[in-house]
XYZ file of C-alpha atoms in Angstrom:
283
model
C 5.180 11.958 27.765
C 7.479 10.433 25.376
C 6.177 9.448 21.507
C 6.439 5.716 21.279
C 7.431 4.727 17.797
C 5.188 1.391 18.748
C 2.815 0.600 15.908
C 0.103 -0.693 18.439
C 0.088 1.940 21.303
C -3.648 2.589 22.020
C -4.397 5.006 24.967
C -6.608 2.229 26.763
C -3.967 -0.135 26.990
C -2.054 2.771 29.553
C -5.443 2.630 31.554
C -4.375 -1.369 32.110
C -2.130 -2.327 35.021
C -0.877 -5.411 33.653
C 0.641 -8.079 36.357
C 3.588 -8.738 34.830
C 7.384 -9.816 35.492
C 9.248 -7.205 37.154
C 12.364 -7.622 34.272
C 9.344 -7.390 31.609
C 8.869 -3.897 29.464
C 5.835 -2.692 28.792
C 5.610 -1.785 25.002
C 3.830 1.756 25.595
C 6.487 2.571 28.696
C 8.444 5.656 28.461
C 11.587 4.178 28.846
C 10.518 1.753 25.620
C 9.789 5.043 23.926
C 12.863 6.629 24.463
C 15.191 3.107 23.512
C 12.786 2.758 20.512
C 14.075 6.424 19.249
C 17.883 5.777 20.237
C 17.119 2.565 18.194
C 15.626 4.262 15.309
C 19.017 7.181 14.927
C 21.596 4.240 15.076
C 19.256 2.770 12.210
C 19.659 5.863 10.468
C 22.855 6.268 10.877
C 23.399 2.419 9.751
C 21.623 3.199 6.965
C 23.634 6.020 5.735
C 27.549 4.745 7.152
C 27.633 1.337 6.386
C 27.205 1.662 2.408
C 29.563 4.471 2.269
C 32.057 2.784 4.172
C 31.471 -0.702 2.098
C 32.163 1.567 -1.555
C 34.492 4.423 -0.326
C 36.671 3.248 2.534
C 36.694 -0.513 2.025
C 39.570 -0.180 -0.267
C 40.791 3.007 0.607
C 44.788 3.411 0.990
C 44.483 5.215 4.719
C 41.941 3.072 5.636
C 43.621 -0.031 5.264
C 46.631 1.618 7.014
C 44.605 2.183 9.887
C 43.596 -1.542 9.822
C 46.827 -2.919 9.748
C 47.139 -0.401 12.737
C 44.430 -2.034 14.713
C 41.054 -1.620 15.661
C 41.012 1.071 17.835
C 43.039 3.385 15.314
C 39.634 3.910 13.326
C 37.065 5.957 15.201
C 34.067 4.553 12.636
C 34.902 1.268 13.257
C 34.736 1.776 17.013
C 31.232 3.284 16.796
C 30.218 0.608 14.616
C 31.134 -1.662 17.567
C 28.757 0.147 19.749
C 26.156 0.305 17.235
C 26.381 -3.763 16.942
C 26.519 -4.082 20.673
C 23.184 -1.461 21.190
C 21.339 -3.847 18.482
C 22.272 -6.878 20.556
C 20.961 -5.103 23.571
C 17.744 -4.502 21.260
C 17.502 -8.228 20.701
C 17.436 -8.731 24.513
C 15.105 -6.024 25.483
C 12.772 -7.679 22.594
C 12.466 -10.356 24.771
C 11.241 -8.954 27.760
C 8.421 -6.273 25.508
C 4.967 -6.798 25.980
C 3.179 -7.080 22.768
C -0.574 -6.756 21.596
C -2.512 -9.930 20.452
C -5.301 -10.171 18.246
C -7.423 -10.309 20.503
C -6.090 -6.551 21.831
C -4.908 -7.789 25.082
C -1.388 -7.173 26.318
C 0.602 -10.137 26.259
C 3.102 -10.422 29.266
C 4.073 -14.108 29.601
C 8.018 -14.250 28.934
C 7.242 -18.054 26.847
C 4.429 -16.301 24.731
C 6.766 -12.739 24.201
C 9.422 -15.024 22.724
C 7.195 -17.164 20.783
C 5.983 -14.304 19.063
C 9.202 -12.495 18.852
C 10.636 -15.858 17.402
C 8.048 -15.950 14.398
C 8.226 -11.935 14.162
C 11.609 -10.096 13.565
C 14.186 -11.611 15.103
C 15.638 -13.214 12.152
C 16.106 -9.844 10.938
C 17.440 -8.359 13.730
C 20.094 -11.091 14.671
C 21.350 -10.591 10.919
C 21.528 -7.089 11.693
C 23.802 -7.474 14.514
C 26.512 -9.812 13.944
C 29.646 -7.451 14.249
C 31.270 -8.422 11.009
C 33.871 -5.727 11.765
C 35.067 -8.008 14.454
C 35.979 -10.642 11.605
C 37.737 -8.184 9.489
C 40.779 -7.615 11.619
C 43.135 -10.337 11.189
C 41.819 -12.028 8.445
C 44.580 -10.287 6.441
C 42.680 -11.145 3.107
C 41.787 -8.253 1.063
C 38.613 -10.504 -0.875
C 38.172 -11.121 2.623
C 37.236 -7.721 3.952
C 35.636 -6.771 0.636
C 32.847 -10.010 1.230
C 32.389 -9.279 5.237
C 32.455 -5.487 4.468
C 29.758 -6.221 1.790
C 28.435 -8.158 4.572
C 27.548 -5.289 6.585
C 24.995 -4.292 4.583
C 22.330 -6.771 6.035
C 21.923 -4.075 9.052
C 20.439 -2.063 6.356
C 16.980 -4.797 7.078
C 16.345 -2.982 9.863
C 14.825 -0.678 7.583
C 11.721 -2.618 7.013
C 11.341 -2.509 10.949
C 11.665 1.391 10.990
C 9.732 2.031 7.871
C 6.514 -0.019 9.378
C 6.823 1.699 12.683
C 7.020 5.228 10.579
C 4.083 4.063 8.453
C 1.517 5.486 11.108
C 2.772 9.258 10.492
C 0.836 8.778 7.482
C -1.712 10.781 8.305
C 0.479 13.984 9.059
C 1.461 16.032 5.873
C 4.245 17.765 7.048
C 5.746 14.596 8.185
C 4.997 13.003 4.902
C 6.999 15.232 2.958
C 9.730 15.167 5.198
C 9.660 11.408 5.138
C 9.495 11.586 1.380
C 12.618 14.385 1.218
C 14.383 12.262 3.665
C 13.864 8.785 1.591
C 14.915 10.355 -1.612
C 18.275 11.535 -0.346
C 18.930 8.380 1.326
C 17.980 6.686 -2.532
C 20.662 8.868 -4.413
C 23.078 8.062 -1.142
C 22.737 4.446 -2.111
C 22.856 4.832 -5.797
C 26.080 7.484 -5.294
C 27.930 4.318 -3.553
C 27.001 2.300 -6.188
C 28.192 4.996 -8.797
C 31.270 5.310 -7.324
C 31.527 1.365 -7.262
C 31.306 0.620 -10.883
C 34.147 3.445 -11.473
C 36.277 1.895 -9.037
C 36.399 -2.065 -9.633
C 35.859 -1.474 -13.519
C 38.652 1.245 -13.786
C 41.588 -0.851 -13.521
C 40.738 -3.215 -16.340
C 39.861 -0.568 -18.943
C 42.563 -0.270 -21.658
C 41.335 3.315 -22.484
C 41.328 5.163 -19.508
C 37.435 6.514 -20.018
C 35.464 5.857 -16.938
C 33.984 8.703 -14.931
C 36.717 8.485 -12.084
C 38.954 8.857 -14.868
C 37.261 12.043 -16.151
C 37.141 13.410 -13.097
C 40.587 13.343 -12.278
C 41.317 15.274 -15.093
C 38.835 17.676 -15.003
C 40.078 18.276 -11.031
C 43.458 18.260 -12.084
C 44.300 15.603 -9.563
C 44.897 12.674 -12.836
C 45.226 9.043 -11.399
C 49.189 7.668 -11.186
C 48.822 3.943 -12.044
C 51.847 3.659 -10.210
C 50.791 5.710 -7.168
C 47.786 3.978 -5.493
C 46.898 7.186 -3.549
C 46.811 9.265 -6.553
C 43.730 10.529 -7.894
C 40.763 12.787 -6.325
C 40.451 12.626 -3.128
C 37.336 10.484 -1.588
C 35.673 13.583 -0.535
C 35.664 14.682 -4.571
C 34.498 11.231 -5.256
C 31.499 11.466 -3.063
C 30.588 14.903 -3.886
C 30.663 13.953 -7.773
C 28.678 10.629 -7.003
C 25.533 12.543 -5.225
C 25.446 15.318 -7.127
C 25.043 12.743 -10.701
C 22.570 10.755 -8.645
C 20.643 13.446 -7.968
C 21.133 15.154 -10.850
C 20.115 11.923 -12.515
C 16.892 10.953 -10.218
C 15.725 14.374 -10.970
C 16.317 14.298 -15.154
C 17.975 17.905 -14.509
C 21.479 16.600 -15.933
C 23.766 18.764 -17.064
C 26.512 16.453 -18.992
C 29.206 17.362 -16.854
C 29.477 14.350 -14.914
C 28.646 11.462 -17.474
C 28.712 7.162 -17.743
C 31.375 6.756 -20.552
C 31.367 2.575 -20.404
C 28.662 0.407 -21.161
C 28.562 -0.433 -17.063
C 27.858 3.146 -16.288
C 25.433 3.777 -18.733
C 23.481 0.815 -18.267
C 23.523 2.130 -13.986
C 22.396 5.355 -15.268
C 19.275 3.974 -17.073
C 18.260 2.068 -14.093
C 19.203 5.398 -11.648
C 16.889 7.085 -14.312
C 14.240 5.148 -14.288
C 13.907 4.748 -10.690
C 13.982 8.504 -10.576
C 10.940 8.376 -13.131
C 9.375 5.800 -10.791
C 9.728 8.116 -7.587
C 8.378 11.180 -9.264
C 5.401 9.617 -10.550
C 4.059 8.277 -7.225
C 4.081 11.758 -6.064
């Protein structure tokens, strides 16, 4: 038997035998179960991609190579294409779900499954699937591709979905703290992109070369060539830099070697600070 991530499976409702369509789903099936979980990795793996990819590779020298290349010359962009296409397959599948009314009956009328899928979540998940990728290639505009990559973002909603259906673990310890471990890194992941885009759109207009990028190329050796675009550290030392001052940071175990130096930065590290201050004091 397959663990439905359903928030309303109830083990008389499997006892029913429903008359229903023969293209309609029945929430508690096991092939619902199994789509719900495929569902919930491609969430996860929205949710940890798509902000990386909208601070780190938007503007990235080799990445925009490979766009002026075309679309099939970047392997991320072509599983983002199958991630948009699975969600639009999750939209249509929606449709078809039985669902449980107040009045705990299963509900297998097509009209009354769309009705309710109408006033439920679909807004959410038809902003979660548009393929904005799609309208980055040819647009040839680099403010452009910075708004539709920014864009991409909204599939990060689908989080709301996931973290309702996770909400019945609840009662599990183990999987509480591993929920808890697995939210926390996912946090400094965020605030990392974030990090890393202050540095990057502020750097260029600073007349005293101070900002953390800026420190960190010199510190790796690898100094930024204003007249190089593809000098400075690499994105991987970037990245590494960026999570480990989040962390760092969410954790008020700092050590000063990785610092804000402009008012921007410092200001983000009093808000990274006091959401780590937050987090540690619901535990």
């Amino acid at each position: 038997m397959v663990l439905s991530l359903g928030a309303d499976v109830l083990p008389e409702y499997k006892l029913q035998t429903p008359r229903i369509n023969k293209f309609t789903i029945l929430h508690y099936s096991p092939f619902k179960a199994v789509w719900d979980w495929l569902i919930l990795l491609l969430v996860i793996y929205t949710a940890i991609f798509t902000p990386y990819s909208a601070a780190f590779l938007l503007n990235d020298i080799e990445e925009q190579k490979r766009r002026a290349c075309g679309y099939s010359c970047n392997p991320l962009n072509v599983v983002d294409l199958i991630v948009d296409i699975m969600f639009i397959i999750d939209i249509l599948i929606n449709f078809r779900t039985t669902y449980v009314n107040q009045n705990e009956e299963v509900v297998s009328d097509p009209a009354k499954i769309a009705i309710h899928y109408f006033k439920g979540w679909f807004l959410i998940d038809m902003v979660a699937a548009i393929p904005f990728d799609l309208l980055i290639f040819g647009s040839g505009s680099d403010e452009t591709t910075t708004l539709i990559g920014l864009l991409k973002t909204a599939r990060l909603l689908r989080l709301v979905r996931v973290a309702r259906k996770l909400d019945r673990y609840s009662e599990y310890g183990a999987a509480v703290l591993m929920l808890l471990m697995c939210i926390f890194a996912l946090i400094a992941h965020w605030l990392a992109c974030i990090w890393y885009a202050i540095g990057n759109v502020e750097r260029p207009y600073l007349i005293h070369k101070i900002s953390w990028l800026d420190a960190l190329g010199d510190q790796i050796k690898k100094p930024y060539n204003y007249s190089d675009p593809s000098s400075g550290p690499s994105i991987k030392d970037k990245y590494v830099t960026a999570l480990y001052f989040t962390f760092s940071s969410l954790t008020s175990v700092g050590f000063g070697n990785v610092s804000p130096n402009t008012n921007s930065e410092k200001i983000f590290s009093i808000c990274v600070m006091l959401i780590g201050c937050k987090y540690q004091g619901q535990q």
